[in-house]
PDB file of C-alpha atoms in Angstrom:
ATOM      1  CA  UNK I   1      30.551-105.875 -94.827  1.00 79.00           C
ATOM      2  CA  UNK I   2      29.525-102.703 -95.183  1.00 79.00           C
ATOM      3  CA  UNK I   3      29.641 -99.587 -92.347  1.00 81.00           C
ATOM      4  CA  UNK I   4      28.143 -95.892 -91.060  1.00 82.00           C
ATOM      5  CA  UNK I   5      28.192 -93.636 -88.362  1.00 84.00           C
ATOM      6  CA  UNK I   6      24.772 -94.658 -86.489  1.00 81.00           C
ATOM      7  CA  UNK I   7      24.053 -91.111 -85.561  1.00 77.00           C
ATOM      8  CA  UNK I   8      25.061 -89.548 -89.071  1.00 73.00           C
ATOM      9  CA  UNK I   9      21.445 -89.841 -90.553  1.00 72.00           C
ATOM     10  CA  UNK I  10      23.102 -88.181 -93.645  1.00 72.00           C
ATOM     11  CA  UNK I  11      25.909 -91.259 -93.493  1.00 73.00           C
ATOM     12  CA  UNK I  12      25.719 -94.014 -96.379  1.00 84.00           C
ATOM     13  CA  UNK I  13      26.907 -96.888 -96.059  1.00 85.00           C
ATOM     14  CA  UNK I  14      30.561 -97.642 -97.342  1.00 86.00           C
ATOM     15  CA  UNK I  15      31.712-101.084 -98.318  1.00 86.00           C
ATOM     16  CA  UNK I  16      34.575-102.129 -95.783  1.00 85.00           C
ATOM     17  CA  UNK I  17      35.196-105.590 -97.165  1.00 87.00           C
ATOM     18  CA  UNK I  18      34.003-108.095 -99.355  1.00 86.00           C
ATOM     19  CA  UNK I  19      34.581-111.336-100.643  1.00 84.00           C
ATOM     20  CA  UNK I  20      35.020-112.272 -96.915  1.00 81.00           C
ATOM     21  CA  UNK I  21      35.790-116.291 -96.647  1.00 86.00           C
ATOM     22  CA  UNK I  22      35.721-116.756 -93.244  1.00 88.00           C
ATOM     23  CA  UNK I  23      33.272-115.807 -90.760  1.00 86.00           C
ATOM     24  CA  UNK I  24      35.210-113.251 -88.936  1.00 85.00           C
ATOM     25  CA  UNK I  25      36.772-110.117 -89.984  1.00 84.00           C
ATOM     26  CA  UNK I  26      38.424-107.080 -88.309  1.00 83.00           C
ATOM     27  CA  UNK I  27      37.650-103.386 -89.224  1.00 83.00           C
ATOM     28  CA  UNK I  28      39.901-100.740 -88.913  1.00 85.00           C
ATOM     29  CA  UNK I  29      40.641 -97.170 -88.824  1.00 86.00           C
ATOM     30  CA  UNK I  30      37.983 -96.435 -87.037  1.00 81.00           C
ATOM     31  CA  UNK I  31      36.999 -93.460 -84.633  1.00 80.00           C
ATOM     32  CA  UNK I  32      37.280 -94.428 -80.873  1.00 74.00           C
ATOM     33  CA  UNK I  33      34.337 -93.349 -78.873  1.00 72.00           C
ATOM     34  CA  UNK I  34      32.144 -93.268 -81.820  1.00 80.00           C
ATOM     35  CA  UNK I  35      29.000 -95.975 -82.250  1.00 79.00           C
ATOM     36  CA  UNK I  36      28.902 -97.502 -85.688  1.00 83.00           C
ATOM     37  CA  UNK I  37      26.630 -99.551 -87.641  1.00 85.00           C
ATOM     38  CA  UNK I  38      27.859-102.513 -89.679  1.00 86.00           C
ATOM     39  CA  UNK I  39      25.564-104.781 -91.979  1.00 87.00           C
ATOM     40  CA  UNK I  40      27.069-107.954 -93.251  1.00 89.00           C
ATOM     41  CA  UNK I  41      25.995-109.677 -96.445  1.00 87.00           C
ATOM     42  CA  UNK I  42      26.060-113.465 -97.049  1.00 87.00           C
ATOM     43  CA  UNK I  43      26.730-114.311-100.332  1.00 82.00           C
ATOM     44  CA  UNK I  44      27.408-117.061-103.157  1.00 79.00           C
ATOM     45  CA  UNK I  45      29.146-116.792-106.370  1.00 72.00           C
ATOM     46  CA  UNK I  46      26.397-115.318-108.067  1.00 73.00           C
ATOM     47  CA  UNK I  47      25.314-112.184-105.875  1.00 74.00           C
ATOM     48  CA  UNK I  48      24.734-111.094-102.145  1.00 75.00           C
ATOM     49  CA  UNK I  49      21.235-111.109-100.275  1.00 76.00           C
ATOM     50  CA  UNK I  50      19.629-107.573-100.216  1.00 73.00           C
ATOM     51  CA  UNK I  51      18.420-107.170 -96.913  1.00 78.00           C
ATOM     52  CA  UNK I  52      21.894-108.340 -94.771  1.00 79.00           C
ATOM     53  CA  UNK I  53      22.699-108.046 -90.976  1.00 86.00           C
ATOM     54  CA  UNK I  54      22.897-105.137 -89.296  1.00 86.00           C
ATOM     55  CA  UNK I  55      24.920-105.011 -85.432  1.00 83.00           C
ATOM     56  CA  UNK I  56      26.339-101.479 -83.796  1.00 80.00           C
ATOM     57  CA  UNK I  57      29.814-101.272 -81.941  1.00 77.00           C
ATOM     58  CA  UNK I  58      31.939 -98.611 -80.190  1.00 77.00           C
ATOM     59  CA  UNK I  59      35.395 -98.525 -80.711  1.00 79.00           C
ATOM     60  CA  UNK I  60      37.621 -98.152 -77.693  1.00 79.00           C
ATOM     61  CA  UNK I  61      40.343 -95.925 -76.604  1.00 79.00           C
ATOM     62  CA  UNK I  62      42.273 -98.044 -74.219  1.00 82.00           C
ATOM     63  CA  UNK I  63      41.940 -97.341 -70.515  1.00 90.00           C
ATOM     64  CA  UNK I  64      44.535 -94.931 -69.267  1.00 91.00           C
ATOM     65  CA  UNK I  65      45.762 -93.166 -66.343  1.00 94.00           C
ATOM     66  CA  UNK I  66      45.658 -96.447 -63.852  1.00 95.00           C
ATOM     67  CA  UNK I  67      47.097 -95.454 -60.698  1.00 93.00           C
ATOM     68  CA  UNK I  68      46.747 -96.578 -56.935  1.00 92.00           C
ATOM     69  CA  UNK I  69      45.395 -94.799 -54.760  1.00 90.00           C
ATOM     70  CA  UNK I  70      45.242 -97.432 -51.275  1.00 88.00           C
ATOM     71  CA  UNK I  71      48.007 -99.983 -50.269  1.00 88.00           C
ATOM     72  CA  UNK I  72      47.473-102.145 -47.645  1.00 85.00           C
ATOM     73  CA  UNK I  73      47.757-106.031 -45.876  1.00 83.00           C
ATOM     74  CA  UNK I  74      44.213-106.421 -47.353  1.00 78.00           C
ATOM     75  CA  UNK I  75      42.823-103.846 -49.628  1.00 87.00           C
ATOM     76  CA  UNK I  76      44.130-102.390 -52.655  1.00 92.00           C
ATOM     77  CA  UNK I  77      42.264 -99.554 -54.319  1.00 93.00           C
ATOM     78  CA  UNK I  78      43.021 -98.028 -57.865  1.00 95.00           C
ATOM     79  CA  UNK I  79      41.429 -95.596 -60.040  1.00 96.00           C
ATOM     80  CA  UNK I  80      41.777 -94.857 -63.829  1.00 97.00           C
ATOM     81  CA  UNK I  81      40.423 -92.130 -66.126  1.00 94.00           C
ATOM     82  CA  UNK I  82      37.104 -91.904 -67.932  1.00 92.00           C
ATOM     83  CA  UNK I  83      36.637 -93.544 -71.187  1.00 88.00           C
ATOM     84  CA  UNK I  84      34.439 -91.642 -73.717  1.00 82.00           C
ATOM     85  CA  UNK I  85      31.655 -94.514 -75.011  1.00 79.00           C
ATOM     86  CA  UNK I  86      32.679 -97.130 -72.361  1.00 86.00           C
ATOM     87  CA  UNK I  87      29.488 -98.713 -70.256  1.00 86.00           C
ATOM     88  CA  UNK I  88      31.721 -99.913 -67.742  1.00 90.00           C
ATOM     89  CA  UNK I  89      34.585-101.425 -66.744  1.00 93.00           C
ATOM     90  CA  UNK I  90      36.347-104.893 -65.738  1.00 93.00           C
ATOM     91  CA  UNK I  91      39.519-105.535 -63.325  1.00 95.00           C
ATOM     92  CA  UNK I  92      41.364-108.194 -63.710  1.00 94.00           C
ATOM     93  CA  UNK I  93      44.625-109.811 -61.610  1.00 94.00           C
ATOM     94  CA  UNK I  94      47.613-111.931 -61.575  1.00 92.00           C
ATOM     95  CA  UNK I  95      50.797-112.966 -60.049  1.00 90.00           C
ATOM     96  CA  UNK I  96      53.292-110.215 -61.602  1.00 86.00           C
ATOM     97  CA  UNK I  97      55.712-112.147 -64.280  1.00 75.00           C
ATOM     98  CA  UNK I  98      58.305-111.085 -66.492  1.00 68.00           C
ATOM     99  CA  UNK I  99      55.630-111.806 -69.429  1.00 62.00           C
ATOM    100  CA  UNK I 100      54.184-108.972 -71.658  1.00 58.00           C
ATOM    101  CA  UNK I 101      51.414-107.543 -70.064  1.00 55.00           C
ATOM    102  CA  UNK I 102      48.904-107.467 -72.531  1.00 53.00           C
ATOM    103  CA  UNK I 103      49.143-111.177 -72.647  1.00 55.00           C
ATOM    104  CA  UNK I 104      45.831-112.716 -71.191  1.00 54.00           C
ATOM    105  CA  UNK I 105      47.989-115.865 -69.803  1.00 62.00           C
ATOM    106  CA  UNK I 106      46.709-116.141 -65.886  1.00 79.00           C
ATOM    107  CA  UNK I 107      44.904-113.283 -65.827  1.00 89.00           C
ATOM    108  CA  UNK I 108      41.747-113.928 -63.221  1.00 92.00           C
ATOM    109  CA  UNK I 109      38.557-111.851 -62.969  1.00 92.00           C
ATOM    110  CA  UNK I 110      38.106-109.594 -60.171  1.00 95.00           C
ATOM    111  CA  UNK I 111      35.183-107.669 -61.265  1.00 93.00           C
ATOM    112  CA  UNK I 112      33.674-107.153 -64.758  1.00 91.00           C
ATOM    113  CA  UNK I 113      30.848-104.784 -64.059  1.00 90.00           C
ATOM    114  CA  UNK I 114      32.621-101.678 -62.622  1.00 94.00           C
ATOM    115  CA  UNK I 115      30.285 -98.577 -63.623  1.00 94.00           C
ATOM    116  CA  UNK I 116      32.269 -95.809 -61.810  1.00 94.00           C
ATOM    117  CA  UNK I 117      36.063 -94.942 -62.376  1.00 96.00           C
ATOM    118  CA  UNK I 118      37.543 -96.285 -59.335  1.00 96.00           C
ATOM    119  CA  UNK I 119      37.255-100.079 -57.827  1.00 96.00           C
ATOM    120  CA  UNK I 120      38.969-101.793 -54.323  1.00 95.00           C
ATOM    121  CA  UNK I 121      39.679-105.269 -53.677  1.00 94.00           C
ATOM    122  CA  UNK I 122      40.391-107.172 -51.056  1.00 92.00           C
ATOM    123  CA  UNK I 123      41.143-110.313 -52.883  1.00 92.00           C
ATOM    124  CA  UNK I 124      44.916-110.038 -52.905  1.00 92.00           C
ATOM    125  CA  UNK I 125      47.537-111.356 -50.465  1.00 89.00           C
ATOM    126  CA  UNK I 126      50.127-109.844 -48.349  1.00 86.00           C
ATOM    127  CA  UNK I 127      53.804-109.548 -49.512  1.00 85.00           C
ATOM    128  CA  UNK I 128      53.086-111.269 -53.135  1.00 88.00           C
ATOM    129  CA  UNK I 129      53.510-108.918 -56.169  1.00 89.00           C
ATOM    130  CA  UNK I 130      50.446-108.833 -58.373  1.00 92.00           C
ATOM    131  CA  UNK I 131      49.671-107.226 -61.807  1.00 92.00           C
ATOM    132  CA  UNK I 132      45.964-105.782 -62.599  1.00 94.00           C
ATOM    133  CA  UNK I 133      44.287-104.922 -65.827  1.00 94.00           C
ATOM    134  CA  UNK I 134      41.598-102.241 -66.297  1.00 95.00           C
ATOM    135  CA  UNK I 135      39.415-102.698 -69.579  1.00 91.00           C
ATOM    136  CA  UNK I 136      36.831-100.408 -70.654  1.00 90.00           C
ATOM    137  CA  UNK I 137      33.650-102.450 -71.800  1.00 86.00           C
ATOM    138  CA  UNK I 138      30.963-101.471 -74.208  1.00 78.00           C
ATOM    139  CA  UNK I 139      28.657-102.768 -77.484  1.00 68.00           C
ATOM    140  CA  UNK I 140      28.507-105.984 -75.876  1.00 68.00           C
ATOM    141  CA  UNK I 141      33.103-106.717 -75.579  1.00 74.00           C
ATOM    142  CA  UNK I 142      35.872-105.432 -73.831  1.00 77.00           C
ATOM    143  CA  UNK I 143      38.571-103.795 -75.218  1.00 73.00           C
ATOM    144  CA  UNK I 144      41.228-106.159 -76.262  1.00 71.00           C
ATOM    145  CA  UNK I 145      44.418-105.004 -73.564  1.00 74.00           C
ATOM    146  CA  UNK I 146      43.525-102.512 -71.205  1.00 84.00           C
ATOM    147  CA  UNK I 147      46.151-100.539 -68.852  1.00 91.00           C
ATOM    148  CA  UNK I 148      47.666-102.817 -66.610  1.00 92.00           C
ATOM    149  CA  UNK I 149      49.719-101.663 -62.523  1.00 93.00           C
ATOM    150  CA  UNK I 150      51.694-103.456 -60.681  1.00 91.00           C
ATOM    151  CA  UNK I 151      51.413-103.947 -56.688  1.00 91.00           C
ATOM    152  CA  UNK I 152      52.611-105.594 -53.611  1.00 89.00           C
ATOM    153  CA  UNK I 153      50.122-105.064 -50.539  1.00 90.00           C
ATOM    154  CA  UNK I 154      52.078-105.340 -47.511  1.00 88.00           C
ATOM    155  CA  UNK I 155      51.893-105.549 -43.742  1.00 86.00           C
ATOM    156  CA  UNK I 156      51.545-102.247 -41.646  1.00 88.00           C
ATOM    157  CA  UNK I 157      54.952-101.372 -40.163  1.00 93.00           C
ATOM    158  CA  UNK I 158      54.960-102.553 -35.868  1.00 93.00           C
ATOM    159  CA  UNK I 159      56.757-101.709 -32.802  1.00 95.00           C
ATOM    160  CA  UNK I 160      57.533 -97.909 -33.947  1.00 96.00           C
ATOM    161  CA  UNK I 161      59.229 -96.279 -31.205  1.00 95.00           C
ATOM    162  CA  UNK I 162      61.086 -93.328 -30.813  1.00 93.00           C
ATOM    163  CA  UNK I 163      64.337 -94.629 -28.407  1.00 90.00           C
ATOM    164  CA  UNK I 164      66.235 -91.817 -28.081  1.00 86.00           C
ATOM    165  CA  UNK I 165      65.199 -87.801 -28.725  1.00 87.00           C
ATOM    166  CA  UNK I 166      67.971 -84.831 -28.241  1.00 87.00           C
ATOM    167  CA  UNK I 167      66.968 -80.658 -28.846  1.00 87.00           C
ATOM    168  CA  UNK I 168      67.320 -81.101 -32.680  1.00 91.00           C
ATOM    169  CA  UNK I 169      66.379 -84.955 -33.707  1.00 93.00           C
ATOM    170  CA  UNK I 170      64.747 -88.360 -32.720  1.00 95.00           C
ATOM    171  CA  UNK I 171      65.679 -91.837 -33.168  1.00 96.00           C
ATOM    172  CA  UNK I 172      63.031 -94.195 -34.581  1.00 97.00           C
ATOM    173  CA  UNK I 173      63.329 -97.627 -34.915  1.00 97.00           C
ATOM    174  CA  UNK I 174      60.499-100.462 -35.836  1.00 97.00           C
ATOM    175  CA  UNK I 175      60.329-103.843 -36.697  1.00 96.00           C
ATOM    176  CA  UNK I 176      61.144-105.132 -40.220  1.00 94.00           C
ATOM    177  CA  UNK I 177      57.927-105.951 -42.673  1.00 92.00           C
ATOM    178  CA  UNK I 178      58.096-108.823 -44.731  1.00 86.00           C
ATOM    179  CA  UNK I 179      58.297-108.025 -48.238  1.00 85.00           C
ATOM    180  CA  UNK I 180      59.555-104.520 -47.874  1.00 90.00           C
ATOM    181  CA  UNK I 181      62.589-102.908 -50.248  1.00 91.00           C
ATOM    182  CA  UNK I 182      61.991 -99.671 -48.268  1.00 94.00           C
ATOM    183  CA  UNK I 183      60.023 -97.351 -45.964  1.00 96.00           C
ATOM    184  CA  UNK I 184      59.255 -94.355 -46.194  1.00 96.00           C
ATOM    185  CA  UNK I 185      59.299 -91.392 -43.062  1.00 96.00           C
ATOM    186  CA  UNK I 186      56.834 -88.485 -43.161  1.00 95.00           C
ATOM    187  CA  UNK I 187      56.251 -86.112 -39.574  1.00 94.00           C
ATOM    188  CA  UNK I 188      53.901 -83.144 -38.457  1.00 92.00           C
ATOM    189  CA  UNK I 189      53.371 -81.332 -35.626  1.00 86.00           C
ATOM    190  CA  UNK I 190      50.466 -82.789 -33.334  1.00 79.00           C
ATOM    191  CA  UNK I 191      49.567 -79.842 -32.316  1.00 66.00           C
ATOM    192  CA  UNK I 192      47.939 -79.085 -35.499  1.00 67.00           C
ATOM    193  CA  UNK I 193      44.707 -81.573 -36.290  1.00 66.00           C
ATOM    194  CA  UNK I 194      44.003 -80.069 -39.689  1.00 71.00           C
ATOM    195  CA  UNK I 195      48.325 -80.364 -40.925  1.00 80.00           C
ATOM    196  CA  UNK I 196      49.050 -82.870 -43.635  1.00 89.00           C
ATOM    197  CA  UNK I 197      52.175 -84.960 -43.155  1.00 91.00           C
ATOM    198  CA  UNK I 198      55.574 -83.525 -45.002  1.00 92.00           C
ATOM    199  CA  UNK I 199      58.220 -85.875 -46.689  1.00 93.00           C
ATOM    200  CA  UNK I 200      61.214 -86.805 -44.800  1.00 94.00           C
ATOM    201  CA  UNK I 201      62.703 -89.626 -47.070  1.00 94.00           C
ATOM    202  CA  UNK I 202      61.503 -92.773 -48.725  1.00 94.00           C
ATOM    203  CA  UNK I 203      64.789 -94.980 -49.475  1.00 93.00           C
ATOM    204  CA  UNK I 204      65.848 -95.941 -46.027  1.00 96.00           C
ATOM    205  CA  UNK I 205      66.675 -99.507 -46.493  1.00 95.00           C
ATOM    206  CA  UNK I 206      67.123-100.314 -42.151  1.00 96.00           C
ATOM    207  CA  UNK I 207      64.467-100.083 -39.398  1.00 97.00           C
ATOM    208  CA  UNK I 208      66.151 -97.963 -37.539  1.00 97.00           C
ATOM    209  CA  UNK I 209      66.704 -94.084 -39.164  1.00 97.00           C
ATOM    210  CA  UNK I 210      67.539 -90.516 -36.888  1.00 96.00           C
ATOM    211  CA  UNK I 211      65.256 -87.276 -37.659  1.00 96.00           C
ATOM    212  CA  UNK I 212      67.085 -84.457 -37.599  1.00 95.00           C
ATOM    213  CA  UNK I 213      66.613 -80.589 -37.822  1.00 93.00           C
ATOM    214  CA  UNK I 214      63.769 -80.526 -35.468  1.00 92.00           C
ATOM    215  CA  UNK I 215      62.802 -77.554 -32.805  1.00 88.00           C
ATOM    216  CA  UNK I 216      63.075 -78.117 -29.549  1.00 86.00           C
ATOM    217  CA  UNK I 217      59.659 -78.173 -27.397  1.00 83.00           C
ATOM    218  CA  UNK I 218      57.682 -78.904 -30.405  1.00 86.00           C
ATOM    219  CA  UNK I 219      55.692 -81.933 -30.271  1.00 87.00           C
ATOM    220  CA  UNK I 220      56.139 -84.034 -33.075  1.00 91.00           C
ATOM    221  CA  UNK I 221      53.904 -87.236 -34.799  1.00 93.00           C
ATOM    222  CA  UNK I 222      55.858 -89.489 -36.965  1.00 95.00           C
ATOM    223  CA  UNK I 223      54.834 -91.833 -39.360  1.00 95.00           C
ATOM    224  CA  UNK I 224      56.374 -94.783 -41.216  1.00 96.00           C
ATOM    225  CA  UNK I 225      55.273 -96.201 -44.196  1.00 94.00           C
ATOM    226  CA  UNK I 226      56.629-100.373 -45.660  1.00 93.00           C
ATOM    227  CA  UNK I 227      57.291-100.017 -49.534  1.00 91.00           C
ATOM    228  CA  UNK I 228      58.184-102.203 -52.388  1.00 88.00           C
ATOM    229  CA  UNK I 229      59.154-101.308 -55.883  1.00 84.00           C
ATOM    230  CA  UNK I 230      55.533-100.853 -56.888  1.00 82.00           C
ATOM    231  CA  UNK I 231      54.340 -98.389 -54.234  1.00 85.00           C
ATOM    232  CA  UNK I 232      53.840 -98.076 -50.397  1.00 88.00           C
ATOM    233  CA  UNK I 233      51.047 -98.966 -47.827  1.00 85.00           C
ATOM    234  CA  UNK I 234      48.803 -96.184 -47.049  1.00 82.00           C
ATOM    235  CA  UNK I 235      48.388 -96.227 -43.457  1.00 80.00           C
ATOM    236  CA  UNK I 236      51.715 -96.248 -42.153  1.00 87.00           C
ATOM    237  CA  UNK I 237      52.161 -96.517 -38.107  1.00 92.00           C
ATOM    238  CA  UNK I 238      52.208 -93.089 -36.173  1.00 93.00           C
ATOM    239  CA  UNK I 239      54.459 -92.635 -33.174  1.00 94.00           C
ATOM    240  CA  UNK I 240      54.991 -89.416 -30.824  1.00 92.00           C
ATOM    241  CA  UNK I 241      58.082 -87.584 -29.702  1.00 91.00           C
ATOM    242  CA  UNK I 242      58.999 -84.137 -28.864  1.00 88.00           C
ATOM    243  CA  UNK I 243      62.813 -82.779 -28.947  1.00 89.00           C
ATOM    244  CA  UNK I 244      63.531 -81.663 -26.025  1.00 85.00           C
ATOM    245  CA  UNK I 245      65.997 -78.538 -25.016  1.00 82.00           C
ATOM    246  CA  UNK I 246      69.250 -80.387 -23.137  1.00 82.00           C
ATOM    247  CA  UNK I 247      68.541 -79.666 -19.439  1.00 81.00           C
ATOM    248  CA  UNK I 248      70.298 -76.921 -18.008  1.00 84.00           C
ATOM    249  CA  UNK I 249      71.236 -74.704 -14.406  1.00 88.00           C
ATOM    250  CA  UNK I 250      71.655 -78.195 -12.735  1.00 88.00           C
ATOM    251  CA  UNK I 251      72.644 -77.676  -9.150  1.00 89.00           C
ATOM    252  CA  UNK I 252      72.116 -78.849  -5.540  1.00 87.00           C
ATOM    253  CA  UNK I 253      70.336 -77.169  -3.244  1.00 88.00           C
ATOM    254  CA  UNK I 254      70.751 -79.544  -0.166  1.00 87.00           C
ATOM    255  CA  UNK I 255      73.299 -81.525   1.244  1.00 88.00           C
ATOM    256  CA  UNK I 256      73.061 -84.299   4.448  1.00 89.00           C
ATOM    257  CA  UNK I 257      74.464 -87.436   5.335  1.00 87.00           C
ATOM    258  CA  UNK I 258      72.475 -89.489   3.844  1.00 90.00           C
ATOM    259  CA  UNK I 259      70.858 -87.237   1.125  1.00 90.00           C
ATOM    260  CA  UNK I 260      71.004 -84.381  -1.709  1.00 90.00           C
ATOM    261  CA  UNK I 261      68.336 -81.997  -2.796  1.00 92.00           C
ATOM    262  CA  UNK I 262      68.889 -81.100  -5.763  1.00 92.00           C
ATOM    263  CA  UNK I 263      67.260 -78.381  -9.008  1.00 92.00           C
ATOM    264  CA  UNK I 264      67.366 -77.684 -12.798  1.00 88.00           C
ATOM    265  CA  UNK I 265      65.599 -75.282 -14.797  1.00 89.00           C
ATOM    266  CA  UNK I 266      62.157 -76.703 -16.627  1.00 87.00           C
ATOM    267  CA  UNK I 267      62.772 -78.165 -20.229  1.00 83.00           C
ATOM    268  CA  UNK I 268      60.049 -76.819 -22.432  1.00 77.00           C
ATOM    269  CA  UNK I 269      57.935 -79.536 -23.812  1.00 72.00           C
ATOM    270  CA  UNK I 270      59.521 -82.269 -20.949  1.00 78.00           C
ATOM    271  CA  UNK I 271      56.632 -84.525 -19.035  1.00 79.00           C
ATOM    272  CA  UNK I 272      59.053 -85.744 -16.578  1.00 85.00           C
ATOM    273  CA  UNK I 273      62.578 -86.200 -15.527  1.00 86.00           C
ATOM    274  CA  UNK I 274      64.897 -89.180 -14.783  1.00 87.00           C
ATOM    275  CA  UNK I 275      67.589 -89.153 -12.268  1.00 89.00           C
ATOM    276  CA  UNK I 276      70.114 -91.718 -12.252  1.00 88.00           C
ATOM    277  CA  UNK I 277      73.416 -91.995 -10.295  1.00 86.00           C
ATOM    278  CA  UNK I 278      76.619 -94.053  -9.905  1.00 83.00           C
TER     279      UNK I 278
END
């Protein structure tokens, strides 16, 4: 077996191995990202034929930089970094195990013809932990591993409500998700379309958790994301609240004998009042 660089027209051909008995044979060292040409020679004990075989290949650099970029119940999107001489991609899946995993054992096909450097799939289940495999593809084979995430999709957090709001904080509580380790709180105010949501925390453990050192009269959106230990759902559920100033100057104005009148100074922020009595 002899090899070149195809595009070196200056490039001889060097002898990479020879008295070959089998009819396979790996080459090494070689340049990833480069297209070579190789021309094998059959042979018997006497000499090789002159003319030979000639077949091109790219070596690989293995896929890298795999990262999700969507959890949810049904779709799961990821995107990786460019390859330099890949043609295109494949993604592959299977239930996440304690085996090594560059092992092809249960590994099933979810696409193999992936020309851009991002893919989504809906083919996954809720709450089950799943491993997928990115390989780079090109001269007519994958590469042998490929860069492999883990993931759990899970259900959207239900039933957020905010039960109890003072000046400063507000209590949220929701409705445990199957599968979930965790969840994750982010808020913003909803006064402000074009705001991006700010961290709160992402290791409460309960479905119920208090936000504190809020401003009074400022109307708040919440949002609460399930997570496991490979990541958390996208969407979140959004609830709104908005701490309110304690009421104050509470007095009565009118007294009769079956009856009271009576007045408080307007909370900033407030949509209505409750009056209760015992």
């Amino acid at each position: 077996i002899e090899k070149k660089i195809k595009l070196d027209t200056l490039d001889k051909f060097l002898i990479v191995g020879s008295d070959i008995r089998t009819n396979q044979f790996e080459i090494t060292n070689l340049l990833s990202g480069t297209e070579y040409l190789f021309r094998i020679f059959s042979g018997s004990e006497i000499c090789y034929e002159t003319k030979g075989k000639t077949v091109s290949a790219t070596p690989l650099a293995a896929v890298h930089g795999v990262k999700l970029t969507h959890i949810s119940s049904n779709l799961v999107s990821l995107q990786w970094s460019s390859v330099p001489g890949a043609l295109h991609y494949k993604v592959e899946k299977r239930l996440k195990t304690d085996d090594s995993p560059d092992s092809s054992l249960d590994f099933t096909l979810l696409s193999d013809f992936i020309t851009d450097t991002q893919f989504t799939t809906a083919d996954l289940s809720a709450n089950t932990a799943y491993t997928l495999r990115v390989s780079a593809f090109a001269s007519g084979a994958f590469e042998r591993f490929g860069e492999c995430v883990d993931v759990m999709p899970l259900s959207q957090v239900s039933n957020l409500k905010a039960t109890s709001v003072t000046s400063n904080s507000v209590n949220l509580i929701w409705d445990s998700v199957s599968g979930a380790t965790r969840y994750k709180i982010e808020l913003k105010y909803r006064s402000d379309a074009g705001e991006s949501y700010s961290f709160v925390k992402d290791d409460i453990i309960d479905t119920e958790y208090i936000v504190t050192g809020l401003t009074a009269g400022h109307k708040m959106r919440f949002r609460i994301s399930a997570g496991s230990p490979f990541g958390f759902e996208t969407v979140g559920q959004e609830v709104d609240a908005t701490p309110l100033e304690t009421l104050s100057n509470c007095q009565l104005i009118e007294v009769n004998s079956t009856s009271i009148q009576i007045k408080w100074n307007e909370v900033p922020g407030a949509t209505s009042y409750m009056v209760e009595k015992c």
